[in-house]
Tab-separated table of C-alpha atoms in Angstrom:
chain	number	residue	atom	x	y	z
A	1	UNK	CA	-112.508	-80.140	-0.443
A	2	UNK	CA	-112.241	-78.849	-3.983
A	3	UNK	CA	-108.772	-77.536	-3.239
A	4	UNK	CA	-107.741	-80.957	-2.015
A	5	UNK	CA	-109.055	-82.624	-5.167
A	6	UNK	CA	-107.315	-79.915	-7.266
A	7	UNK	CA	-104.112	-80.576	-5.361
A	8	UNK	CA	-104.365	-84.312	-5.976
A	9	UNK	CA	-104.927	-83.755	-9.708
A	10	UNK	CA	-101.891	-81.459	-9.984
A	11	UNK	CA	-99.788	-83.828	-7.923
A	12	UNK	CA	-100.693	-86.785	-10.132
A	13	UNK	CA	-100.068	-84.721	-13.288
A	14	UNK	CA	-96.547	-83.900	-12.168
A	15	UNK	CA	-95.907	-87.308	-10.736
A	16	UNK	CA	-93.791	-88.278	-13.748
A	17	UNK	CA	-91.572	-85.224	-13.273
A	18	UNK	CA	-89.526	-87.088	-10.691
A	19	UNK	CA	-90.201	-90.641	-11.786
A	20	UNK	CA	-86.530	-91.238	-12.592
A	21	UNK	CA	-85.443	-90.218	-9.116
A	22	UNK	CA	-88.218	-92.223	-7.467
A	23	UNK	CA	-87.252	-95.419	-9.296
A	24	UNK	CA	-83.854	-95.287	-7.628
A	25	UNK	CA	-85.478	-95.827	-4.195
A	26	UNK	CA	-87.654	-98.731	-3.029
A	27	UNK	CA	-90.669	-98.350	-0.706
A	28	UNK	CA	-88.777	-100.270	1.901
A	29	UNK	CA	-86.067	-97.632	2.161
A	30	UNK	CA	-86.158	-95.279	5.132
A	31	UNK	CA	-85.218	-92.185	3.081
A	32	UNK	CA	-88.897	-91.299	2.396
A	33	UNK	CA	-89.535	-91.410	6.139
A	34	UNK	CA	-87.059	-88.596	6.799
A	35	UNK	CA	-88.010	-86.542	3.737
A	36	UNK	CA	-89.878	-83.320	4.364
A	37	UNK	CA	-90.979	-80.374	2.233
A	38	UNK	CA	-87.524	-78.792	2.397
A	39	UNK	CA	-85.707	-81.491	0.446
A	40	UNK	CA	-86.337	-84.547	-1.681
A	41	UNK	CA	-87.946	-84.933	-5.069
A	42	UNK	CA	-91.481	-83.843	-5.902
A	43	UNK	CA	-92.668	-87.421	-5.668
A	44	UNK	CA	-91.014	-87.851	-2.269
A	45	UNK	CA	-92.643	-84.636	-1.046
A	46	UNK	CA	-95.983	-85.894	-2.355
A	47	UNK	CA	-95.577	-89.173	-0.482
A	48	UNK	CA	-94.603	-87.167	2.600
A	49	UNK	CA	-97.855	-85.166	2.398
A	50	UNK	CA	-99.884	-88.351	2.083
A	51	UNK	CA	-98.243	-89.797	5.182
A	52	UNK	CA	-98.610	-86.550	7.102
A	53	UNK	CA	-102.256	-86.138	6.144
A	54	UNK	CA	-105.231	-87.798	7.611
A	55	UNK	CA	-108.116	-89.517	5.913
A	56	UNK	CA	-111.735	-90.305	6.423
A	57	UNK	CA	-114.559	-91.951	4.535
A	58	UNK	CA	-117.984	-90.552	3.731
A	59	UNK	CA	-120.665	-92.135	1.617
A	60	UNK	CA	-118.226	-94.902	0.676
A	61	UNK	CA	-115.633	-92.412	-0.634
A	62	UNK	CA	-112.198	-92.096	0.966
A	63	UNK	CA	-110.854	-88.552	1.410
A	64	UNK	CA	-107.358	-87.381	2.252
A	65	UNK	CA	-106.952	-84.405	4.595
A	66	UNK	CA	-103.759	-82.336	4.105
A	67	UNK	CA	-102.686	-79.233	5.966
A	68	UNK	CA	-103.077	-76.016	3.953
A	69	UNK	CA	-99.616	-74.748	4.959
A	70	UNK	CA	-97.927	-77.909	3.808
A	71	UNK	CA	-100.031	-77.933	0.630
A	72	UNK	CA	-99.011	-74.334	-0.124
A	73	UNK	CA	-95.390	-75.221	0.565
A	74	UNK	CA	-95.636	-78.213	-1.741
A	75	UNK	CA	-97.252	-76.083	-4.462
A	76	UNK	CA	-94.445	-73.525	-4.093
A	77	UNK	CA	-91.889	-76.306	-4.409
A	78	UNK	CA	-93.658	-77.597	-7.526
A	79	UNK	CA	-93.713	-74.099	-8.994
A	80	UNK	CA	-90.001	-73.648	-8.169
A	81	UNK	CA	-89.238	-77.006	-9.767
A	82	UNK	CA	-91.243	-76.006	-12.845
A	83	UNK	CA	-89.443	-72.664	-12.967
A	84	UNK	CA	-86.080	-74.417	-12.803
A	85	UNK	CA	-87.246	-76.890	-15.423
A	86	UNK	CA	-88.447	-74.057	-17.673
A	87	UNK	CA	-85.121	-72.261	-17.250
A	88	UNK	CA	-83.301	-75.475	-18.062
A	89	UNK	CA	-85.582	-75.986	-21.049
A	90	UNK	CA	-84.979	-72.408	-22.231
A	91	UNK	CA	-81.233	-72.895	-21.783
A	92	UNK	CA	-81.404	-76.129	-23.733
A	93	UNK	CA	-83.392	-74.430	-26.472
A	94	UNK	CA	-80.828	-71.620	-26.639
A	95	UNK	CA	-78.039	-74.193	-26.731
A	96	UNK	CA	-79.838	-76.082	-29.495
A	97	UNK	CA	-80.350	-72.827	-31.419
A	98	UNK	CA	-76.662	-71.950	-31.037
A	99	UNK	CA	-75.660	-75.458	-32.090
A	100	UNK	CA	-78.011	-75.251	-35.054
A	101	UNK	CA	-76.487	-71.910	-36.082
A	102	UNK	CA	-73.001	-73.333	-35.659
A	103	UNK	CA	-73.939	-76.447	-37.658
A	104	UNK	CA	-75.387	-74.270	-40.432
A	105	UNK	CA	-72.154	-72.243	-40.452
A	106	UNK	CA	-70.084	-75.426	-40.585
A	107	UNK	CA	-72.263	-76.731	-43.419
A	108	UNK	CA	-71.731	-73.466	-45.284
A	109	UNK	CA	-67.968	-73.668	-44.695
A	110	UNK	CA	-68.002	-77.315	-45.786
A	111	UNK	CA	-69.868	-76.358	-48.954
A	112	UNK	CA	-67.365	-73.566	-49.674
A	113	UNK	CA	-64.469	-75.923	-48.949
A	114	UNK	CA	-65.978	-78.551	-51.256
A	115	UNK	CA	-66.375	-75.962	-54.023
A	116	UNK	CA	-62.790	-74.773	-53.488
A	117	UNK	CA	-61.553	-78.371	-53.557
A	118	UNK	CA	-63.546	-79.028	-56.719
A	119	UNK	CA	-62.068	-75.911	-58.328
A	120	UNK	CA	-58.556	-76.934	-57.273
A	121	UNK	CA	-59.068	-80.424	-58.687
A	122	UNK	CA	-60.342	-78.960	-61.945
A	123	UNK	CA	-57.351	-76.608	-62.101
A	124	UNK	CA	-55.057	-79.491	-61.224
A	125	UNK	CA	-56.511	-81.619	-64.004
A	126	UNK	CA	-56.570	-78.713	-66.472
A	127	UNK	CA	-54.007	-76.591	-68.283
A	128	UNK	CA	-54.162	-73.201	-69.947
A	129	UNK	CA	-54.012	-73.277	-73.732
A	130	UNK	CA	-54.024	-69.821	-75.302
A	131	UNK	CA	-55.888	-68.524	-72.246
A	132	UNK	CA	-58.478	-71.314	-72.309
A	133	UNK	CA	-58.565	-73.950	-69.564
A	134	UNK	CA	-58.664	-77.448	-71.059
A	135	UNK	CA	-58.263	-80.859	-69.497
A	136	UNK	CA	-54.857	-82.483	-69.467
A	137	UNK	CA	-56.100	-85.198	-71.816
A	138	UNK	CA	-57.369	-82.642	-74.319
A	139	UNK	CA	-54.178	-80.604	-73.880
A	140	UNK	CA	-52.023	-83.660	-74.617
A	141	UNK	CA	-54.190	-84.453	-77.625
A	142	UNK	CA	-53.807	-80.914	-78.980
A	143	UNK	CA	-50.032	-80.909	-78.391
A	144	UNK	CA	-49.553	-84.277	-80.104
A	145	UNK	CA	-51.750	-83.161	-82.991
A	146	UNK	CA	-49.586	-80.059	-83.422
A	147	UNK	CA	-46.410	-82.172	-83.216
A	148	UNK	CA	-47.714	-84.629	-85.820
A	149	UNK	CA	-48.776	-81.793	-88.132
A	150	UNK	CA	-45.346	-80.125	-87.769
A	151	UNK	CA	-43.633	-83.463	-88.373
A	152	UNK	CA	-45.750	-84.010	-91.494
A	153	UNK	CA	-44.882	-80.524	-92.756
A	154	UNK	CA	-41.205	-81.190	-92.001
A	155	UNK	CA	-41.307	-84.405	-94.031
A	156	UNK	CA	-42.941	-82.557	-96.920
A	157	UNK	CA	-40.290	-79.823	-96.677
A	158	UNK	CA	-37.485	-82.413	-96.663
A	159	UNK	CA	-39.010	-84.186	-99.628
A	160	UNK	CA	-39.372	-80.965	-101.581
A	161	UNK	CA	-35.875	-79.857	-100.584
A	162	UNK	CA	-34.312	-83.124	-101.726
A	163	UNK	CA	-36.347	-83.049	-104.920
A	164	UNK	CA	-35.325	-79.443	-105.554
A	165	UNK	CA	-31.709	-80.288	-104.750
A	166	UNK	CA	-31.828	-83.196	-107.160
A	167	UNK	CA	-33.238	-80.963	-109.881
A	168	UNK	CA	-30.649	-78.324	-109.077
A	169	UNK	CA	-27.825	-80.861	-109.408
A	170	UNK	CA	-29.244	-82.059	-112.696
A	171	UNK	CA	-29.589	-78.479	-113.932
A	172	UNK	CA	-26.011	-77.692	-112.909
A	173	UNK	CA	-24.774	-80.839	-114.636
A	174	UNK	CA	-26.689	-80.006	-117.781
A	175	UNK	CA	-25.392	-76.447	-117.685
A	176	UNK	CA	-21.801	-77.696	-117.242
A	177	UNK	CA	-22.233	-80.035	-120.207
A	178	UNK	CA	-23.708	-77.216	-122.239
A	179	UNK	CA	-20.826	-74.931	-121.289
A	180	UNK	CA	-18.333	-77.644	-122.313
A	181	UNK	CA	-20.050	-78.124	-125.623
A	182	UNK	CA	-20.170	-74.353	-126.149
A	183	UNK	CA	-16.473	-74.051	-125.295
A	184	UNK	CA	-15.566	-76.836	-127.702
A	185	UNK	CA	-17.712	-75.295	-130.404
A	186	UNK	CA	-16.127	-71.863	-129.781
A	187	UNK	CA	-12.641	-73.354	-129.892
A	188	UNK	CA	-13.353	-75.186	-133.144
A	189	UNK	CA	-14.909	-72.067	-134.618
A	190	UNK	CA	-11.840	-70.067	-133.576
A	191	UNK	CA	-9.537	-72.654	-135.064
A	192	UNK	CA	-11.481	-72.591	-138.346
A	193	UNK	CA	-11.425	-68.825	-138.327
A	194	UNK	CA	-7.661	-68.778	-137.741
A	195	UNK	CA	-7.171	-71.407	-140.436
A	196	UNK	CA	-9.224	-69.421	-142.921
A	197	UNK	CA	-7.319	-66.244	-141.972
A	198	UNK	CA	-3.983	-67.954	-142.596
A	199	UNK	CA	-5.191	-69.324	-145.892
A	200	UNK	CA	-6.419	-65.888	-146.883
A	201	UNK	CA	-3.103	-64.347	-145.865
A	202	UNK	CA	-1.215	-66.985	-147.833
A	203	UNK	CA	-3.249	-66.203	-150.934
A	204	UNK	CA	-2.647	-62.523	-150.468
A	205	UNK	CA	1.065	-63.155	-150.124
A	206	UNK	CA	1.099	-65.309	-153.264
A	207	UNK	CA	-0.669	-62.645	-155.263
A	208	UNK	CA	1.815	-60.017	-154.118
A	209	UNK	CA	4.714	-62.252	-155.040
A	210	UNK	CA	3.446	-62.737	-158.582
A	211	UNK	CA	3.214	-59.071	-159.141
């Protein structure tokens, strides 16, 4: 009797194992009538045992009588079903573990790809300036600053060159004027010297003639 009660408890506990299959069939169908312990779902086999068993009442309590051979067969089927379910569960766990490992690897690859893309974008938006990577905006700012400074220095150079050229022209003009004045002064001095020499020679000649 205890084994029967134990069987009923186990059967009820695993009743939900095949609930999905049992919902596909109605009590009015004839499939459960032809189901035996060699085929069918656990629930169908359970219903088969109930129909095959007898029953009696004692002290107001109804008892079900089931053959030991069929009960052992049913228990073996339940154990086989549980074994298959455990194998399926283990396979699913292994598949989940493999998928988790693969997902972690893909996440790692995605992270590396994101870092590489970030580096490429930074390199794309940057330029090397004397070995230092700077942004294109900063690079353009530095280049334009250098150009403006060079342009400013060029303007200063042009100004100084023109000023120096102007002073040089003035100096040359003043030197030419000075040379002209010196030449005129030299020519006049030479003329005076020649005039004085002639006068002196004339006086010498006069004195010689008187003697």
